[in-house]
Short mmCIF file of C-alpha atoms in Angstrom, two decimals:
data_model
loop_
_atom_site.label_atom_id
_atom_site.label_comp_id
_atom_site.label_asym_id
_atom_site.label_seq_id
_atom_site.Cartn_x
_atom_site.Cartn_y
_atom_site.Cartn_z
CA MET A 1 13.51 21.80 -17.01
CA LYS A 2 11.30 24.56 -18.36
CA LYS A 3 11.94 27.95 -16.76
CA GLN A 4 8.99 29.57 -15.01
CA ALA A 5 7.44 32.42 -17.00
CA LEU A 6 7.67 34.64 -13.92
CA LEU A 7 11.44 34.17 -13.81
CA ILE A 8 12.16 35.08 -17.44
CA PRO A 9 13.78 38.55 -17.67
CA TYR A 10 11.77 41.35 -19.28
CA ASN A 11 13.34 44.10 -21.35
CA LYS A 12 10.89 46.53 -22.90
CA ASN A 13 11.50 50.17 -21.86
CA ILE A 14 12.73 48.92 -18.49
CA ALA A 15 15.10 45.98 -18.02
CA LEU A 16 13.87 43.62 -15.28
CA ASP A 17 15.62 40.50 -14.01
CA ASN A 18 12.25 38.78 -13.59
CA ARG A 19 8.54 39.49 -14.01
CA ILE A 20 7.65 39.37 -10.32
CA VAL A 21 6.62 42.87 -9.21
CA MET A 22 6.14 44.01 -5.64
CA ALA A 23 2.78 45.76 -5.67
CA PRO A 24 2.28 49.15 -4.03
CA MET A 25 0.93 48.71 -0.49
CA THR A 26 0.11 51.32 2.14
CA ARG A 27 1.88 50.33 5.37
CA SER A 28 1.50 53.53 7.48
CA ARG A 29 5.04 53.51 8.90
CA ALA A 30 5.99 57.15 8.21
CA THR A 31 5.40 58.19 11.82
CA ASN A 32 7.04 61.61 11.71
CA VAL A 33 5.89 65.19 11.22
CA GLU A 34 7.66 65.45 7.85
CA ASN A 35 5.75 62.45 6.44
CA LYS A 36 9.00 61.04 5.11
CA PRO A 37 10.28 57.47 4.86
CA THR A 38 12.61 56.50 7.70
CA GLU A 39 16.11 55.06 7.69
CA ASP A 40 15.31 52.44 10.33
CA LEU A 41 12.10 51.13 8.75
CA HIS A 42 11.54 51.99 5.07
CA VAL A 43 15.15 51.54 3.96
CA PRO A 44 15.55 47.95 5.21
CA TYR A 45 11.95 47.06 4.25
CA TYR A 46 12.50 47.83 0.57
CA LYS A 47 16.07 46.54 0.64
CA GLN A 48 14.82 43.14 1.87
CA ARG A 49 12.61 42.89 -1.22
CA ALA A 50 15.10 44.10 -3.84
CA SER A 51 15.11 40.73 -5.62
CA ALA A 52 11.71 41.60 -7.13
CA GLY A 53 11.97 42.39 -10.82
CA LEU A 54 10.44 45.73 -9.91
CA ILE A 55 9.32 47.31 -6.64
CA ILE A 56 6.46 49.81 -6.71
CA THR A 57 6.41 51.79 -3.49
CA GLU A 58 3.44 52.49 -1.29
CA GLY A 59 1.30 55.37 -2.52
CA SER A 60 3.10 58.64 -1.81
CA GLN A 61 1.13 61.87 -1.73
CA VAL A 62 2.09 64.57 -4.22
CA SER A 63 1.11 67.43 -1.88
CA LYS A 64 -0.23 68.04 1.61
CA GLN A 65 -3.67 68.30 0.04
CA ALA A 66 -3.33 64.81 -1.45
CA VAL A 67 -2.98 62.90 1.83
CA GLY A 68 -5.80 60.72 3.12
CA TYR A 69 -4.23 57.96 5.22
CA VAL A 70 -2.29 58.31 8.45
CA ASN A 71 1.52 58.02 8.44
CA THR A 72 2.03 57.79 4.68
CA PRO A 73 5.17 59.25 3.09
CA GLY A 74 5.04 62.07 0.56
CA ILE A 75 7.27 63.12 -2.33
CA TYR A 76 6.68 66.89 -2.34
CA SER A 77 9.31 68.22 0.12
CA GLN A 78 13.10 68.30 0.19
CA GLU A 79 13.14 66.23 3.39
CA GLN A 80 11.04 63.53 1.70
CA VAL A 81 13.27 63.51 -1.40
CA GLU A 82 16.39 63.09 0.72
CA ALA A 83 14.78 60.28 2.73
CA TRP A 84 13.57 58.43 -0.35
CA SER A 85 17.04 58.70 -1.90
CA LYS A 86 18.35 56.42 0.86
CA VAL A 87 15.69 53.86 -0.06
CA THR A 88 16.50 53.92 -3.78
CA LYS A 89 20.24 53.66 -3.11
CA GLU A 90 19.83 50.50 -1.02
CA VAL A 91 17.50 48.91 -3.57
CA HIS A 92 19.92 49.70 -6.40
CA ASP A 93 22.94 48.53 -4.40
CA ASN A 94 21.15 45.21 -4.01
CA GLY A 95 20.38 44.86 -7.71
CA GLY A 96 16.78 46.04 -7.68
CA LYS A 97 14.60 48.50 -9.61
CA ILE A 98 12.07 50.75 -7.93
CA PHE A 99 9.21 53.03 -9.06
CA ILE A 100 7.33 55.37 -6.74
CA GLN A 101 3.55 55.47 -6.83
CA LEU A 102 2.24 59.05 -7.04
CA TRP A 103 -0.96 59.47 -5.05
CA HIS A 104 -3.84 61.86 -4.44
CA VAL A 105 -6.79 60.36 -2.61
CA GLY A 106 -9.29 63.13 -3.41
CA ARG A 107 -12.56 62.72 -1.52
CA MET A 108 -11.30 59.63 0.33
CA SER A 109 -9.52 62.02 2.69
CA HIS A 110 -10.90 63.80 5.77
CA PRO A 111 -10.83 67.35 7.22
CA ASP A 112 -8.61 66.02 10.03
CA PHE A 113 -5.75 65.98 7.51
CA HIS A 114 -6.41 69.52 6.25
CA ASP A 115 -6.78 71.72 9.32
CA GLY A 116 -10.55 71.34 9.09
CA ASP A 117 -10.81 72.18 5.38
CA LEU A 118 -12.76 69.86 3.11
CA PRO A 119 -10.90 67.39 0.89
CA LEU A 120 -10.99 68.04 -2.85
CA ALA A 121 -12.88 66.00 -5.45
CA PRO A 122 -14.40 66.35 -8.92
CA SER A 123 -17.85 66.95 -7.39
CA ALA A 124 -19.32 67.57 -3.96
CA ILE A 125 -20.47 63.96 -3.47
CA ASN A 126 -19.72 62.01 -0.29
CA PRO A 127 -18.25 58.56 -1.07
CA ASN A 128 -19.85 57.28 2.16
CA ALA A 129 -16.70 55.39 3.02
CA LYS A 130 -14.10 55.48 5.80
CA SER A 131 -10.92 57.55 6.05
CA TYR A 132 -7.99 56.28 8.12
CA THR A 133 -7.17 59.37 10.20
CA PRO A 134 -4.72 59.98 13.07
CA ASN A 135 -7.70 59.33 15.34
CA GLY A 136 -8.73 56.07 13.72
CA PHE A 137 -11.25 55.35 10.98
CA LYS A 138 -13.79 58.13 10.47
CA ASP A 139 -16.71 58.56 8.10
CA THR A 140 -15.89 60.52 4.98
CA VAL A 141 -17.56 63.88 4.41
CA THR A 142 -18.99 65.73 1.43
CA PRO A 143 -15.87 67.09 -0.33
CA LYS A 144 -15.30 70.40 -2.08
CA ALA A 145 -15.72 70.34 -5.86
CA MET A 146 -12.41 71.38 -7.38
CA SER A 147 -12.20 74.69 -9.19
CA ILE A 148 -10.36 74.87 -12.51
CA ASP A 149 -7.47 76.56 -10.69
CA GLU A 150 -7.35 73.71 -8.17
CA ILE A 151 -7.28 71.16 -10.98
CA LYS A 152 -4.41 73.03 -12.67
CA GLN A 153 -2.55 73.23 -9.34
CA THR A 154 -2.97 69.47 -8.85
CA VAL A 155 -1.56 68.83 -12.33
CA SER A 156 1.43 70.94 -11.30
CA ASP A 157 1.72 69.01 -8.01
CA PHE A 158 1.98 65.71 -9.87
CA LYS A 159 4.59 67.13 -12.22
CA ASN A 160 6.63 68.45 -9.29
CA ALA A 161 6.36 65.12 -7.45
CA ALA A 162 7.53 63.25 -10.54
CA LYS A 163 10.50 65.58 -10.87
CA ASN A 164 11.31 65.00 -7.19
CA ALA A 165 11.12 61.24 -7.74
CA ILE A 166 13.85 61.35 -10.36
CA VAL A 167 16.02 63.49 -8.06
CA ALA A 168 15.46 60.88 -5.33
CA GLY A 169 16.84 58.20 -7.64
CA PHE A 170 13.70 56.32 -8.61
CA ASP A 171 13.75 54.34 -11.84
CA GLY A 172 10.31 55.68 -12.69
CA VAL A 173 6.88 56.70 -11.41
CA GLU A 174 3.44 55.11 -11.34
CA ILE A 175 0.35 57.32 -11.49
CA HIS A 176 -2.19 55.93 -9.01
CA SER A 177 -5.31 56.33 -11.14
CA SER A 178 -7.11 53.47 -9.41
CA ASN A 179 -9.04 52.23 -6.38
CA GLY A 180 -11.48 55.09 -5.96
CA TYR A 181 -8.87 57.84 -5.56
CA LEU A 182 -8.82 61.21 -7.33
CA PHE A 183 -8.37 60.11 -10.96
CA HIS A 184 -10.87 57.27 -10.55
CA GLN A 185 -13.33 59.80 -9.11
CA PHE A 186 -13.02 61.84 -12.30
CA PHE A 187 -13.48 58.73 -14.48
CA ASN A 188 -16.62 57.49 -12.73
CA GLY A 189 -20.05 58.89 -13.56
CA THR A 190 -21.37 58.38 -10.02
CA SER A 191 -18.61 60.55 -8.51
CA ASN A 192 -18.19 63.10 -11.31
CA HIS A 193 -21.23 65.28 -11.99
CA ARG A 194 -19.28 68.19 -13.47
CA THR A 195 -20.72 70.13 -16.39
CA ASP A 196 -17.47 71.77 -17.54
CA GLU A 197 -14.65 70.32 -19.66
CA TYR A 198 -13.86 67.78 -16.91
CA GLY A 199 -17.29 66.16 -16.78
CA GLY A 200 -19.98 64.61 -18.93
CA SER A 201 -18.40 62.78 -21.86
CA ILE A 202 -15.78 60.06 -21.54
CA GLU A 203 -13.23 62.35 -23.14
CA ASN A 204 -13.98 65.06 -20.58
CA ARG A 205 -13.92 62.72 -17.56
CA THR A 206 -10.49 61.40 -18.58
CA ARG A 207 -9.07 64.83 -19.44
CA PHE A 208 -7.51 65.40 -16.00
CA PHE A 209 -5.59 62.11 -16.17
CA PHE A 210 -4.13 62.85 -19.59
CA GLU A 211 -3.24 66.41 -18.55
CA VAL A 212 -1.28 64.95 -15.63
CA LEU A 213 0.36 62.32 -17.82
CA ASP A 214 1.38 64.94 -20.38
CA ALA A 215 2.77 67.16 -17.61
CA ILE A 216 4.78 64.32 -16.06
CA LYS A 217 6.31 63.31 -19.37
CA GLU A 218 7.80 66.79 -19.60
CA VAL A 219 10.07 65.88 -16.67
CA VAL A 220 10.20 62.05 -16.82
CA PRO A 221 10.74 60.01 -20.01
CA GLN A 222 7.57 58.18 -21.05
CA GLN A 223 9.43 54.89 -20.79
CA LYS A 224 9.73 55.50 -17.03
CA ILE A 225 6.03 56.18 -16.42
CA GLY A 226 3.41 53.61 -15.44
CA ALA A 227 -0.29 54.00 -14.63
CA ARG A 228 -2.58 51.87 -12.50
CA PHE A 229 -6.30 51.21 -13.13
CA ASN A 230 -9.04 49.11 -11.55
CA PRO A 231 -11.76 48.92 -14.25
CA SER A 232 -14.26 46.63 -12.48
CA LEU A 233 -14.03 48.16 -9.02
CA ASP A 234 -17.52 48.24 -7.52
CA GLY A 235 -18.88 48.75 -4.04
CA LEU A 236 -15.54 49.79 -2.55
CA PHE A 237 -13.85 53.17 -1.98
CA GLY A 238 -17.10 54.92 -2.89
CA ILE A 239 -17.12 53.65 -6.48
CA THR A 240 -20.19 52.22 -8.20
CA MET A 241 -19.94 50.91 -11.75
CA ASP A 242 -22.35 52.08 -14.45
CA GLU A 243 -22.82 51.36 -18.14
CA GLU A 244 -20.05 53.76 -19.14
CA THR A 245 -17.42 52.45 -16.72
CA ILE A 246 -15.81 49.80 -18.93
CA PRO A 247 -16.08 51.93 -22.12
CA THR A 248 -14.27 54.68 -20.18
CA PHE A 249 -11.36 52.39 -19.35
CA GLU A 250 -11.33 50.97 -22.88
CA TYR A 251 -10.99 54.54 -24.16
CA ILE A 252 -8.11 55.23 -21.73
CA ILE A 253 -6.22 52.01 -22.48
CA LYS A 254 -6.56 52.36 -26.25
CA ARG A 255 -5.45 55.99 -26.11
CA LEU A 256 -2.40 54.99 -24.07
CA ASN A 257 -1.17 53.12 -27.15
CA ASP A 258 -0.22 56.59 -28.41
CA TYR A 259 2.31 56.81 -25.57
CA ASP A 260 5.40 54.70 -24.92
CA LEU A 261 4.90 53.94 -21.22
CA ALA A 262 6.81 51.57 -18.97
CA TYR A 263 3.55 49.67 -18.36
CA ILE A 264 -0.10 49.83 -17.48
CA HIS A 265 -0.97 48.16 -14.18
CA LEU A 266 -4.44 46.61 -14.04
CA SER A 267 -6.29 44.93 -11.18
CA GLU A 268 -8.63 41.99 -11.48
CA PRO A 269 -11.96 42.66 -9.68
CA PHE A 270 -11.63 43.05 -5.92
CA THR A 271 -15.15 41.69 -5.41
CA ASP A 272 -17.57 39.36 -7.20
CA VAL A 273 -18.95 41.35 -10.16
CA SER A 274 -20.64 38.41 -11.91
CA ASN A 275 -24.07 39.89 -11.23
CA ILE A 276 -23.22 43.24 -12.82
CA PRO A 277 -24.09 42.90 -16.52
CA TYR A 278 -21.70 45.64 -17.67
CA ALA A 279 -18.71 44.57 -15.55
CA VAL A 280 -15.69 42.65 -16.87
CA GLN A 281 -14.79 39.60 -14.78
CA HIS A 282 -11.43 38.85 -16.41
CA ILE A 283 -9.58 42.14 -16.74
CA ALA A 284 -6.26 40.99 -18.22
CA ALA A 285 -7.93 38.84 -20.87
CA HIS A 286 -10.28 41.69 -21.81
CA PHE A 287 -7.72 44.49 -22.04
CA ARG A 288 -4.71 42.57 -23.42
CA PRO A 289 -6.00 42.75 -27.02
CA LEU A 290 -6.56 46.50 -26.64
CA TYR A 291 -3.06 47.42 -25.50
CA THR A 292 0.20 47.00 -27.39
CA GLY A 293 2.54 47.94 -24.54
CA THR A 294 3.56 46.20 -21.34
CA LEU A 295 0.63 44.95 -19.27
CA MET A 296 1.01 44.26 -15.56
CA ILE A 297 -1.78 42.44 -13.70
CA ASN A 298 -2.55 42.36 -9.99
CA SER A 299 -4.88 40.89 -7.36
CA ASN A 300 -4.58 37.58 -5.51
CA PHE A 301 -2.13 35.85 -7.82
CA ASP A 302 0.10 33.05 -6.60
CA ARG A 303 3.01 31.18 -8.19
CA GLU A 304 0.81 28.93 -10.33
CA SER A 305 -1.71 31.53 -11.51
CA GLY A 306 1.03 34.11 -12.03
CA ASN A 307 2.97 31.83 -14.33
CA LYS A 308 -0.18 30.81 -16.18
CA ILE A 309 -1.40 34.31 -17.00
CA ILE A 310 1.97 35.12 -18.59
CA GLU A 311 2.09 31.80 -20.45
CA ASP A 312 -1.44 32.43 -21.76
CA GLY A 313 -0.27 35.76 -23.18
CA ASN A 314 -2.64 37.90 -21.11
CA ALA A 315 0.04 39.74 -19.11
CA ASP A 316 3.75 40.52 -19.24
CA LEU A 317 4.31 41.21 -15.54
CA VAL A 318 2.48 40.12 -12.37
CA ALA A 319 2.29 42.21 -9.20
CA PHE A 320 2.12 40.50 -5.81
CA GLY A 321 1.04 42.33 -2.68
CA LYS A 322 0.44 40.47 0.58
CA LEU A 323 2.79 37.65 -0.41
CA PHE A 324 5.62 40.20 -0.47
CA ILE A 325 4.73 41.38 3.03
CA SER A 326 5.40 37.99 4.62
CA ASN A 327 7.92 36.70 2.08
CA PRO A 328 10.69 39.25 1.47
CA ASP A 329 12.44 36.56 -0.57
CA LEU A 330 9.36 35.79 -2.68
CA VAL A 331 11.39 35.43 -5.88
CA GLU A 332 13.63 32.81 -4.29
CA ARG A 333 10.62 30.96 -2.88
CA PHE A 334 8.89 30.89 -6.27
CA LYS A 335 12.10 29.78 -7.97
CA ASN A 336 12.50 26.79 -5.66
CA ASN A 337 8.82 26.21 -4.92
CA TYR A 338 9.52 26.78 -1.24
CA GLU A 339 6.69 26.98 1.26
CA LEU A 340 5.27 30.49 1.65
CA ALA A 341 4.96 32.27 4.99
CA GLU A 342 1.58 33.62 6.14
CA TRP A 343 1.04 37.33 6.71
CA ASN A 344 -0.47 38.92 9.80
CA GLU A 345 -3.20 41.40 8.88
CA ASP A 346 -3.20 42.85 12.40
CA THR A 347 0.18 44.47 11.67
CA PHE A 348 -0.46 45.76 8.15
CA TYR A 349 -0.85 49.39 9.28
CA THR A 350 0.65 49.47 12.78
CA PRO A 351 3.77 51.50 13.62
CA GLY A 352 7.13 49.88 14.15
CA LYS A 353 9.09 46.86 12.99
CA GLU A 354 6.61 44.14 13.96
CA GLY A 355 4.95 42.73 10.86
CA TYR A 356 7.18 44.92 8.72
CA LEU A 357 10.84 43.94 9.09
CA ASP A 358 10.59 40.73 11.09
CA TYR A 359 9.43 38.25 8.43
CA PRO A 360 12.40 35.90 7.87
CA THR A 361 13.55 34.59 4.53
CA TYR A 362 13.08 30.89 3.82
CA LYS A 363 16.71 30.15 4.61
CA GLU A 364 16.52 32.14 7.85
CA SER A 365 13.41 30.28 9.00
CA ASN A 366 14.77 26.82 8.15
CA ILE A 367 11.36 25.62 6.98
CA THR A 368 11.40 22.06 5.69
CA VAL A 369 9.53 21.60 2.44
#
């Protein structure tokens, strides 16, 4: 019987037992003043899912300034490093690999997180979105345009966070340059109106990303660095596509061929972009010919479509999000074509174990196929 493409090991820069990746997902369980992962929640949560070829953690802020969602863990303090080290140890002890996603939300934050100060962004343009604050969802505000010094400090923050990640035992780091957060805000012409070396041309709007990447690779081998992008994001997280959006991402992806990264992590469109003439509807198929390294694809894949996109040659790895929430043994379920459990959206971001640690494996639930 032919082996599923998703179950074939992958060994380019990082050795993975299979090609099923647990996607990064904010779960808002770090309910403590230190914003650190907890031994009673985060450790067993990631341990339960260690059979994934690779786990990518929830987005973890690189500084206090980077936070923009309630109860998310950081990777900038000693307490956070020590707490994450317990997570990585359990994943490794159970045969898994784990990267941490490095995060700065930029203008998607709120003054409630910053003692009343404005969040930072490329330009002072309100995304007109919602920020998930300790007091519930609130309207975003007009952010502060970053000074050159603040940009340089943020580059340093990412480098420090990456160094901390290695100390904490992570197998690598993923730069969250996607989904309308800080890097994406620099890339996009509707959110970046700068007139200095960080605005205007495609080269200038991508400069910040490459400065961060070059800084991180001073402390983490390139082969342990990934980067996530969402090229056809439109109408969400304050991002609106324009004629230069896809050429910007084509420039980034082609230029990344000059590096030797663990992977690039792309998302298929989150919404219907068929009516946008300059959008790309099939991201993996479009960018695969442009990139010679490992390509990971994400967004609403299942067992059948995940296997197919690898078989078709358009991706090397497939990231699964919500399916990993309700199916901690997703690899085993795919392997045996077991029935999949449904997730409960009402508990995605609520504190505590419910909807986090209480999804049984297939064997535990005794489901009959």
